[in-house]
Coordinates of C-alpha atoms in Angstrom, one line a residue:
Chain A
X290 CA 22.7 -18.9 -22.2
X291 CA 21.0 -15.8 -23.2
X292 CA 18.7 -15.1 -20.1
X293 CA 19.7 -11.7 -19.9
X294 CA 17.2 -10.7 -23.4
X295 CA 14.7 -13.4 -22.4
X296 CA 13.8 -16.6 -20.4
X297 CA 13.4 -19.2 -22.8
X298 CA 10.5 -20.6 -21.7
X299 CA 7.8 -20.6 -18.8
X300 CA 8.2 -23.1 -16.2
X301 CA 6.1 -25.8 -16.4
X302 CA 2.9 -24.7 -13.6
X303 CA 3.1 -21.8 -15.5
X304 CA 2.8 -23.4 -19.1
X305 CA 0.0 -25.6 -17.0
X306 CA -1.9 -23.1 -15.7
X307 CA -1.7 -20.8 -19.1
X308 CA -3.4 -24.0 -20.8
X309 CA -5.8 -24.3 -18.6
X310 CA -7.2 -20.9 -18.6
X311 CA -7.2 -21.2 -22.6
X312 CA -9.0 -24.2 -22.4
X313 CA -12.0 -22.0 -20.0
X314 CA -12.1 -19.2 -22.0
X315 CA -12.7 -21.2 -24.8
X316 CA -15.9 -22.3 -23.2
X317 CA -18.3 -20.0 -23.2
X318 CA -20.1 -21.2 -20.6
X319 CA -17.6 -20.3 -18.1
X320 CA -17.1 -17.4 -16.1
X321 CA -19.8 -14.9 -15.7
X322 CA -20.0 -13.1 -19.5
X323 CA -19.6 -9.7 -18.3
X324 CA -16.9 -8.2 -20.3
X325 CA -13.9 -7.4 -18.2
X326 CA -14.7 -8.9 -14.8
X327 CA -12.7 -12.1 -15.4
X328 CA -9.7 -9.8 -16.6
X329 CA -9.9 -7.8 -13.9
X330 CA -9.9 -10.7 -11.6
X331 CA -7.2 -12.3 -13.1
X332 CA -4.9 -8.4 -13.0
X333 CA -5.9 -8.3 -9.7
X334 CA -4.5 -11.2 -8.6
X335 CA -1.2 -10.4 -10.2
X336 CA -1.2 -7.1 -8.8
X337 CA -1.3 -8.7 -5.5
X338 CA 1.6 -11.1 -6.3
X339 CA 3.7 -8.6 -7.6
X340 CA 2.8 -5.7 -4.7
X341 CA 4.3 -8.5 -2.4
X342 CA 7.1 -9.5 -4.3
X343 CA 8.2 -5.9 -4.5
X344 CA 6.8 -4.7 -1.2
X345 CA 4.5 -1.9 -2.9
X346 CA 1.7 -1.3 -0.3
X347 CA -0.9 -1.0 -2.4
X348 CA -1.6 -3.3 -5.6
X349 CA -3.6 -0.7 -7.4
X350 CA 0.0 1.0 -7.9
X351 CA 1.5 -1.8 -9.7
X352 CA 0.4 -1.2 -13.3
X353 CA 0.7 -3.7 -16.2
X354 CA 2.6 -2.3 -20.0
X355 CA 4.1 -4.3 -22.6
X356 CA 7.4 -4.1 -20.8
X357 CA 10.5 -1.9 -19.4
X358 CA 10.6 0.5 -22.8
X359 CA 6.6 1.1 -22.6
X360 CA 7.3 2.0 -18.9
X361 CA 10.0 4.0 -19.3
X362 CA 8.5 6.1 -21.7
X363 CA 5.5 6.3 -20.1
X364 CA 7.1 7.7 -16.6
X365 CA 9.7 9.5 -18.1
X366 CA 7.3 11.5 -20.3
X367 CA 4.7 11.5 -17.3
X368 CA 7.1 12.8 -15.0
X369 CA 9.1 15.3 -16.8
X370 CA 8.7 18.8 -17.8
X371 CA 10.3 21.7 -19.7
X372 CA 13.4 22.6 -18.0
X373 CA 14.5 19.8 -15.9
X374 CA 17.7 17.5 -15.6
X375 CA 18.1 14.3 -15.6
X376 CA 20.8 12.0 -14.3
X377 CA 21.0 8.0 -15.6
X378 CA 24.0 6.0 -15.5
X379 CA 26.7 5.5 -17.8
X380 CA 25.1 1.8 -18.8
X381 CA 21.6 2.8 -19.2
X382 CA 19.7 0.0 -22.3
X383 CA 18.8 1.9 -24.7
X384 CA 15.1 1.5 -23.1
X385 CA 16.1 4.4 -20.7
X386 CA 18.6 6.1 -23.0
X387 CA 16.5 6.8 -26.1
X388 CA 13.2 8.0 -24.6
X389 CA 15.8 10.8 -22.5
X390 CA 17.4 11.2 -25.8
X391 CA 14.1 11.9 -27.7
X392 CA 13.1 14.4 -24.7
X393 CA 16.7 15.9 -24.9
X394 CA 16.3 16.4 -28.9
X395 CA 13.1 17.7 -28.5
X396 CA 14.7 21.0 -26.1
X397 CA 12.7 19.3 -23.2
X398 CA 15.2 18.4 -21.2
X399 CA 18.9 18.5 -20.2
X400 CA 20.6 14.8 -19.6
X401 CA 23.6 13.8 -18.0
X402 CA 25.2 10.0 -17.5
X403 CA 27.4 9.7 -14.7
X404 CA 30.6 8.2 -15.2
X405 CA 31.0 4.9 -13.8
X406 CA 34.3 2.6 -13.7
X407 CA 35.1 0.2 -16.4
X408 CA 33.5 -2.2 -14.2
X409 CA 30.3 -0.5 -14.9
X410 CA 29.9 0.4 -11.2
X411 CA 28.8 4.2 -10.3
X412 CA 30.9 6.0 -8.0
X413 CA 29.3 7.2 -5.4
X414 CA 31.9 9.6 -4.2
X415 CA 31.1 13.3 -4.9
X416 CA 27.6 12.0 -7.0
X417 CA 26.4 15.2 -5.2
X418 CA 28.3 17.4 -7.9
X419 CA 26.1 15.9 -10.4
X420 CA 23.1 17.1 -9.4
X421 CA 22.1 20.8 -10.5
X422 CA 19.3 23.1 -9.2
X423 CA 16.9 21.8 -12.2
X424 CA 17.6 18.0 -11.3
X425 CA 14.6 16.7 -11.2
X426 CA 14.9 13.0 -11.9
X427 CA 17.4 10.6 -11.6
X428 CA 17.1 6.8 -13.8
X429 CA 19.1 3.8 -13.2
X430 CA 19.5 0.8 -13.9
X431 CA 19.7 -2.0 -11.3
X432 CA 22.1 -4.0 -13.3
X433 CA 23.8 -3.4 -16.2
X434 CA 22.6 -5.9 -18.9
X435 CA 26.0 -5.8 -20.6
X436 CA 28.5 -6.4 -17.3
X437 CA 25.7 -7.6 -15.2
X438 CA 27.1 -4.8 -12.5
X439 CA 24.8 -4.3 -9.8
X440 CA 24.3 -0.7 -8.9
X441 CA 24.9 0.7 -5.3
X442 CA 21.1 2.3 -6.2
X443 CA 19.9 2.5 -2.5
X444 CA 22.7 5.1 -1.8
X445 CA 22.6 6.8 -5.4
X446 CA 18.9 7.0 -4.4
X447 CA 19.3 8.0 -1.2
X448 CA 21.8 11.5 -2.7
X449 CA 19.0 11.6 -5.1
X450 CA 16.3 12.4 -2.5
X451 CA 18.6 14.8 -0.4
X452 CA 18.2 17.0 -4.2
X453 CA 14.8 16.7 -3.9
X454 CA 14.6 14.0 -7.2
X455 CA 12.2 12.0 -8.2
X456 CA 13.9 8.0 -8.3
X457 CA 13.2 5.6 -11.5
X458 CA 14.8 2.1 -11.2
X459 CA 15.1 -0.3 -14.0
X460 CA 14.5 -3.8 -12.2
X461 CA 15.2 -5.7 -15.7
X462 CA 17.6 -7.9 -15.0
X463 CA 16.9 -7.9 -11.4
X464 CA 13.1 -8.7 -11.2
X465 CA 12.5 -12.1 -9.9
X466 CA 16.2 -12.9 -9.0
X467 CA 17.1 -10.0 -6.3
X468 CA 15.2 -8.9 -3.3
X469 CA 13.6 -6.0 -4.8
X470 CA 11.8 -3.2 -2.3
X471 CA 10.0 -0.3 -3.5
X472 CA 8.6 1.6 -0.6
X473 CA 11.5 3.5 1.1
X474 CA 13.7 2.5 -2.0
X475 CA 12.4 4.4 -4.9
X476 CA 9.7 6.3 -6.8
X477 CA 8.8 4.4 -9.4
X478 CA 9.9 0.7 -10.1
X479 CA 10.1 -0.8 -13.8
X480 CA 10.0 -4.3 -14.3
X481 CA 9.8 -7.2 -17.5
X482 CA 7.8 -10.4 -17.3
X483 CA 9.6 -12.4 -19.5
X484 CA 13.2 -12.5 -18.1
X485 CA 13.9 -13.0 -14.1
X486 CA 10.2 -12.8 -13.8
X487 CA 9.4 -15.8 -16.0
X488 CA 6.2 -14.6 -17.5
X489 CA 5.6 -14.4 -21.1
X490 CA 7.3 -11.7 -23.6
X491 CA 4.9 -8.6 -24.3
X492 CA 4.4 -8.0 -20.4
X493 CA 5.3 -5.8 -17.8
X494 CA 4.8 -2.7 -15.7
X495 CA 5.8 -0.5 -13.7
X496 CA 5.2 0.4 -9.4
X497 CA 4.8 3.6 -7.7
X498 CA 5.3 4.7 -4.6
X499 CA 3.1 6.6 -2.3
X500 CA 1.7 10.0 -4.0
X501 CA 3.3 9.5 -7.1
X502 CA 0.9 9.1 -9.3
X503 CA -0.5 12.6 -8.9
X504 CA 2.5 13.8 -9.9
X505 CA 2.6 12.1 -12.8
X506 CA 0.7 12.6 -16.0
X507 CA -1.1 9.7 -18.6
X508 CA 0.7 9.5 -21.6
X509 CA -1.7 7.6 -23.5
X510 CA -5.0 7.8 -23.0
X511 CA -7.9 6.0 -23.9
X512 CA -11.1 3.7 -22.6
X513 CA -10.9 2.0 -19.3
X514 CA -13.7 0.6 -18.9
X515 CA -15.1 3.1 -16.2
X516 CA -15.7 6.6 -15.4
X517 CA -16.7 6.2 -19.4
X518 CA -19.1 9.5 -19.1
X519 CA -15.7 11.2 -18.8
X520 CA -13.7 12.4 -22.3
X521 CA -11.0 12.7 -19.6
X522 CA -8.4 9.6 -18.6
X523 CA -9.5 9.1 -15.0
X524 CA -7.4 10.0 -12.0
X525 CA -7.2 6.8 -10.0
X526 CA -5.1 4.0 -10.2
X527 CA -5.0 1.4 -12.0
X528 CA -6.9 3.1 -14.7
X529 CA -5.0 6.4 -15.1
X530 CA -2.0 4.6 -16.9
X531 CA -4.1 1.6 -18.3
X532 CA -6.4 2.4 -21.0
X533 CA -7.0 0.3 -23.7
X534 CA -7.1 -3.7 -24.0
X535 CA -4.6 -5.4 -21.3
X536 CA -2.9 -8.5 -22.2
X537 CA -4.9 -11.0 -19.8
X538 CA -2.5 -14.0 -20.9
X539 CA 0.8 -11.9 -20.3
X540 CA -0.9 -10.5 -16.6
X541 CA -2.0 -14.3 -15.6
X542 CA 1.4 -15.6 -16.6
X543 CA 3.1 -12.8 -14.3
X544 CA 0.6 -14.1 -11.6
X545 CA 1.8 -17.5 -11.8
X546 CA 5.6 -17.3 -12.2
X547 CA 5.3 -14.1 -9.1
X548 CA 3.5 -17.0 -7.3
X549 CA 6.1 -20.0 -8.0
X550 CA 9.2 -17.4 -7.5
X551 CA 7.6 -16.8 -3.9
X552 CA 6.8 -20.3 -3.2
X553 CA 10.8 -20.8 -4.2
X554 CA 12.0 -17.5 -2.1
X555 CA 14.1 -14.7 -4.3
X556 CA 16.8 -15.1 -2.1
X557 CA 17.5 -18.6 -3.0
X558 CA 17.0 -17.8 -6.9
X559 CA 19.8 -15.5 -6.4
X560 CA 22.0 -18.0 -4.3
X561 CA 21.9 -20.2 -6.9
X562 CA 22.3 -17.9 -10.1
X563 CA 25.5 -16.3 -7.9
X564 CA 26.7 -19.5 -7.6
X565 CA 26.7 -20.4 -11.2
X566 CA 28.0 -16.8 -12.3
X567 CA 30.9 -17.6 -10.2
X568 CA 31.4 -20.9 -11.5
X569 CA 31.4 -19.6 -15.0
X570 CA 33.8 -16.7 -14.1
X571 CA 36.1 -18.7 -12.5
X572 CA 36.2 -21.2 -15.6
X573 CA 36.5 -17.9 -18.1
X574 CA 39.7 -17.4 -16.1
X575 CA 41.1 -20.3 -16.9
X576 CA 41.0 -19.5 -21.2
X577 CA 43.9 -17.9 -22.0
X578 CA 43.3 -14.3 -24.3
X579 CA 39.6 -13.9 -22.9
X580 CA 39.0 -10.6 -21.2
X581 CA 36.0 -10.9 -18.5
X582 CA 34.6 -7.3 -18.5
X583 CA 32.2 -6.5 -15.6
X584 CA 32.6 -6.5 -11.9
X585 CA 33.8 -10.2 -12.7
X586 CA 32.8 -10.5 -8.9
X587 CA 29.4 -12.8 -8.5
X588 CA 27.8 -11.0 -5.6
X589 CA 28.4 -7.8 -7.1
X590 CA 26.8 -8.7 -10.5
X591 CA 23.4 -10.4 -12.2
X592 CA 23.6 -13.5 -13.4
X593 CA 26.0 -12.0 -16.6
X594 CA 29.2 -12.7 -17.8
X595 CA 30.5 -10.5 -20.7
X596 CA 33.6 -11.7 -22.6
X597 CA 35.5 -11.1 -25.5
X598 CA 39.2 -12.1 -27.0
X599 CA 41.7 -9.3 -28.7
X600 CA 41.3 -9.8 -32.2
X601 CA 38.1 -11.9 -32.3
X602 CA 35.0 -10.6 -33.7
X603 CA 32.1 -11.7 -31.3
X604 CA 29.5 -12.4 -33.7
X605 CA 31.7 -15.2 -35.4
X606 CA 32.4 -16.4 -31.7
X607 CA 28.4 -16.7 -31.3
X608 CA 27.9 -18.1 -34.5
X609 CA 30.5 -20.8 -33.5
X610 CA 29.5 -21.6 -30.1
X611 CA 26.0 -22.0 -31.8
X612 CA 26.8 -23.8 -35.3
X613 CA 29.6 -26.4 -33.9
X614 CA 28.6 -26.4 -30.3
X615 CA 24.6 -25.4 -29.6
X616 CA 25.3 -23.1 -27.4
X617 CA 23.3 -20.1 -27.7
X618 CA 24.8 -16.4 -26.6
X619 CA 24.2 -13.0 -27.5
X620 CA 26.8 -10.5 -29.5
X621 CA 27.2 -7.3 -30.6
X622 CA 26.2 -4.0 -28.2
X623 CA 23.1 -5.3 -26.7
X624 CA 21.0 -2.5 -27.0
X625 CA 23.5 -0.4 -24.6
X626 CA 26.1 1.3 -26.5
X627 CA 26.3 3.7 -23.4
X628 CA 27.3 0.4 -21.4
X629 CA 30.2 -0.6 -24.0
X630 CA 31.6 3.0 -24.1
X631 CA 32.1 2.5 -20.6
X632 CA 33.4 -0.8 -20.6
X633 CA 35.9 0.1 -23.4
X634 CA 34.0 -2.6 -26.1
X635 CA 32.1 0.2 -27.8
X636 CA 31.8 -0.3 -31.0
X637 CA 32.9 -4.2 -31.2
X638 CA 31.0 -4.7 -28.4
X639 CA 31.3 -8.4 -26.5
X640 CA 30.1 -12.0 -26.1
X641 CA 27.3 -12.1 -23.6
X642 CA 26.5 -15.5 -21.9
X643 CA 23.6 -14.9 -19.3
X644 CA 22.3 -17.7 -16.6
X645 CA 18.6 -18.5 -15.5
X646 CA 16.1 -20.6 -13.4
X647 CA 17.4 -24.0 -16.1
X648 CA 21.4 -23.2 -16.3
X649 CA 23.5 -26.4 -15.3
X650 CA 26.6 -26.5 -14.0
X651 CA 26.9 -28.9 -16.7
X652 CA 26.2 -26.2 -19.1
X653 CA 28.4 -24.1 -17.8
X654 CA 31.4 -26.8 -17.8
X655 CA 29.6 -27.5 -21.5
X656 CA 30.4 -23.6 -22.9
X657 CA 33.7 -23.1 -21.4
X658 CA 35.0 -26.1 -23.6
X659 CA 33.2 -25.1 -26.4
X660 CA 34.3 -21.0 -26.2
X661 CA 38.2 -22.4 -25.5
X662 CA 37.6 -24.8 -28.7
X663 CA 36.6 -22.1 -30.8
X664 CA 39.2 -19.8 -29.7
Chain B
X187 CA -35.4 -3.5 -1.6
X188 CA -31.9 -4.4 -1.5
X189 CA -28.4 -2.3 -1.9
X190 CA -26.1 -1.0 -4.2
X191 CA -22.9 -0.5 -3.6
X192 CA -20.7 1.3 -7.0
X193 CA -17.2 1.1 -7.5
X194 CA -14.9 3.7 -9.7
X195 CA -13.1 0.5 -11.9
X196 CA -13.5 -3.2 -11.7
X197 CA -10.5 -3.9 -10.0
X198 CA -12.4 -2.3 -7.0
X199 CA -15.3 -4.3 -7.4
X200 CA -13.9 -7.4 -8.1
X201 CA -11.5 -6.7 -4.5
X202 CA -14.7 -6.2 -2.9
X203 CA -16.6 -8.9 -4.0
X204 CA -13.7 -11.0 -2.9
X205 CA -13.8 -9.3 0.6
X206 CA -17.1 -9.8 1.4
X207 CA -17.2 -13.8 -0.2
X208 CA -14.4 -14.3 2.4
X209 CA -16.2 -12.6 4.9
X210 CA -19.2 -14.9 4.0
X211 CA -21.3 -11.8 2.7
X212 CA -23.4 -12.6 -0.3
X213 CA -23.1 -10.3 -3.2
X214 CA -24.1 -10.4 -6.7
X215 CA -21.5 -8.4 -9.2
X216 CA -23.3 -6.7 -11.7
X217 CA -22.9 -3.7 -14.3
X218 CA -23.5 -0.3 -12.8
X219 CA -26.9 0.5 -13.3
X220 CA -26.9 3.8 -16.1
X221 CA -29.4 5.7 -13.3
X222 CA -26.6 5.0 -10.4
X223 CA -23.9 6.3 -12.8
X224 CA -23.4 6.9 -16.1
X225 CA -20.4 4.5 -17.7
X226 CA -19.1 0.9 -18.2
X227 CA -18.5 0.2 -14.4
X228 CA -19.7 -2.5 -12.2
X229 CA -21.4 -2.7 -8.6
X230 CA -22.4 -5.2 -5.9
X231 CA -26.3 -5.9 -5.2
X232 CA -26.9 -7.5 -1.3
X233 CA -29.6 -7.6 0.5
X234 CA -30.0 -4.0 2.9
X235 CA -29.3 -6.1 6.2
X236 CA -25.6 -7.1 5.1
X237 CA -25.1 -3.8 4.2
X238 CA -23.2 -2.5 7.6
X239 CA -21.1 -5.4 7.7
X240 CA -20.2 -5.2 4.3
X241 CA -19.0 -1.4 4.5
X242 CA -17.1 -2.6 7.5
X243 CA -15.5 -5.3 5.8
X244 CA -14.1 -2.9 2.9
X245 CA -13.3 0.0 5.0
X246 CA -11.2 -2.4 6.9
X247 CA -9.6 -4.3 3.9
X248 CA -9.0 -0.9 1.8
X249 CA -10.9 -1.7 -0.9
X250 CA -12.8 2.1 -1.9
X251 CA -16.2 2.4 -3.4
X252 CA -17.8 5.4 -5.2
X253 CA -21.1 5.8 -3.6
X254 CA -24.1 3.4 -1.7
X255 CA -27.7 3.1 -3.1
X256 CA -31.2 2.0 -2.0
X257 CA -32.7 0.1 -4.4
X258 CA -36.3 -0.4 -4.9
X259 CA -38.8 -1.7 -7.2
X260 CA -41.6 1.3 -8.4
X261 CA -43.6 1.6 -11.5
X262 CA -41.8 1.9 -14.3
X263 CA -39.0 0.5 -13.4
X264 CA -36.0 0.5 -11.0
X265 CA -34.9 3.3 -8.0
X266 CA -31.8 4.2 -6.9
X267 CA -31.6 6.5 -3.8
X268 CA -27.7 7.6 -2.6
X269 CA -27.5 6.9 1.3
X270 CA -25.7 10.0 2.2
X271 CA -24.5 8.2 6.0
X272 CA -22.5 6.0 3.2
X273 CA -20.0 8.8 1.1
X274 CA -17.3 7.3 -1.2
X275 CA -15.0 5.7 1.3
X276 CA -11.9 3.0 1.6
X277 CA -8.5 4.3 0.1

């Protein structure tokens, strides 16, 4: 029950289909043994997938890192410049929150986190206020990955545009589960592979909107495989934010699990995983001295439920649930201290169990006697 | 003599090789010829009379392209002309 940090495993067409193109490019026979053509076919198909699944126009704008952090600080450092402000939320990961930091440290930039409630939830009551003549950015996350609260980001985004900001979301715990649009929604979108998405760890990406990516400078450089006359990273997508080797195994497993989670629909994927986030917050109710932090209200949260008991230490709750009852959970802050100040849990932090495509109800019935046992 | 048509990165190629399969337009993927352009990049070959059809077929699918070439066969070795009716196009 820790799909919030990663899915455990790929389904099994994706496994398949991995297998299979192992199995090809072991022959070297196949394909057509110019360098980078198979690759490219292979990105391009998952740029396809992934335009649709996100509603991005045009699939040269989806552009393949190692994952959310890569992204971040590729976009953050691409769009940002001496002098401006940023706004993020008070439950930024650390994956938003350290790359602002480093800018902030550097006298780059000026940062601020708006409060949210203990739920996690931004207010977006006088949100204007927050926004100062310099704001040039604004960062959020879709859901927190502590409390699972879902942001209101379409009208954070919204107040964000009447200031003239650019928009970042952070789709990680989103990705694959909610209905995600980018066009209309926001500037740039962020996304994993490996957790709603499915794909293998190591990949992921980033979308931008319309125009964006002049406005945005490479921060790495390096061979693309065209315009190689050049000592300059070319302007055109994908290349301008892809040099160097891509990970054709990560891309192709993005490709499949984009494909299967279509085939499935995203809004039954989040049916189900609501469902099973209110069956598990119902049955946390019903174990006297736990505290459910969060929204503790399914359709206003990802498929996270954040607990923890006055006077327990979490990491000996994990270590029980796992050792006496094989149930595996995540403790401690994380990788969101900003989200546990909010939620009160900073520095103790809490017990995170976290649902996915392969979460029973049986499992869920499963934990709930296992956490009241151990309590 | 037969065409050339160069693309800026392979994703663009490989898009337009897919194009024109589907639109049953033969074309042979190849390495950008270093008198077309400098680089690492790739191109289609077809034969001149697909050529029309298979700059409609991009212009209408979106795919762009970097430039479109004559090619024929002199002494000493290959020629590439640049048809000027045929400037970089698609989006």
């Amino acid at each position: 029950m820790n799909y919030a940090a990663t899915s455990p495993r790929t389904s099994p067409a994706v496994t398949e289909g991995l297998v299979c193109h192992l199995r090809q490019s072991m022959n070297l026979s196949a394909g057509r043994n110019f360098e980078g053509l198979d690759d490219g076919a292979i990105a391009l198909r998952a740029r396809r997938v992934l335009a649709h699944l996100f509603n991005v126009s045009a699939p040269e704008r989806v552009i393949f890192t190692s994952g959310i952090t890569a992204s971040m600080n590729m976009v953050l450092n691409g769009l940002l410049k001496e002098g401006d402000h940023v706004l993020a939320s008070g439950v930024e990961h650390n994956a938003v929150a350290r790359p602002l930091e480093a800018l902030r440290r550097k006298g780059v930039i000026e940062a601020d986190y708006l409060p949210c409630g203990a739920d996690g939830v931004i207010s977006t009551q006088g949100l204007s206020r927050a926004f100062l003549p310099n704001t040039r950015l604004m960062v959020l996350t879709h859901a927190s990955n502590v409390l699972g609260s879902v942001q209101p980001v379409r009208e954070c985004f919204a107040i964000a545009k009447e200031h003239g900001a650019f928009t970042v979301l952070d789709s990680a715990q989103t990705a694959g589960v909610f209905p995600l649009s980018m066009d209309g929604v926001t500037d740039v979108l962020a996304f994993t592979g490996h957790k709603g998405l499915r794909g293998l760890a190591g990949i992921g990406g980033f979308a931008l909107s319309e125009g964006m990516s002049e406005r945005m400078a490479p921060w790495i450089s390096g061979g693309t495989g065209s315009a190689s006359q050049s000592l300059e990273q070319p302007d055109f997508l994908p290349d301008k934010f892809e040099p160097g080797t891509p990970n054709t195994l990560g891309i192709l497993s993005l490709a499949l699990s984009a494909e299967e989670i279509l085939s499935i629909g995203v809004g039954s994927i989040r049916a189900r995983e609501a469902a099973l986030t209110a069956k598990f917050i119902c049955l946390c109710r019903s174990i006297p001295g736990l505290r459910i932090h969060g929204t503790a209200d399914a359709s206003r949260s990802a498929a996270i439920v954040s607990v923890d008991s006055p006077g327990a230490d979490v990491g000996v709750m994990a270590a029980r649930l796992y050792y006496e009852h094989g149930v595996i959970t995540r403790s401690g802050l994380h990788c969101s201290p900003l989200a546990h100040k909010t939620a009160g849990t900073f520095p103790h932090g809490t017990l995170r169990f976290s649902f996915g495509a392969d979460t029973t109800e049986d499992e869920l019935l499963y934990a709930a006697e296992a956490l009241k046992k151990i309590l | 003599m037969d065409m050339v048509i160069n693309f800026a990165n392979v994703s663009s190629a490989i898009a337009a090789e897919q194009a024109l399969s589907q639109a049953g337009i033969l074309a042979m993927v190849m390495p950008t010829p270093s008198s077309v352009q400098a680089g690492c990049g790739f191109c289609l070959r077809l034969p001149p009379q697909s050529l029309d059809a298979a700059i409609e077929r991009l212009d209408s699918d979106g795919v762009s392209y970097s430039g479109v070439f004559s090619r024929s066969v002199e002494q000493g070795g290959d020629t590439y002309v640049p048809l000027g009716a045929f400037a970089a196009g698609g989006v």
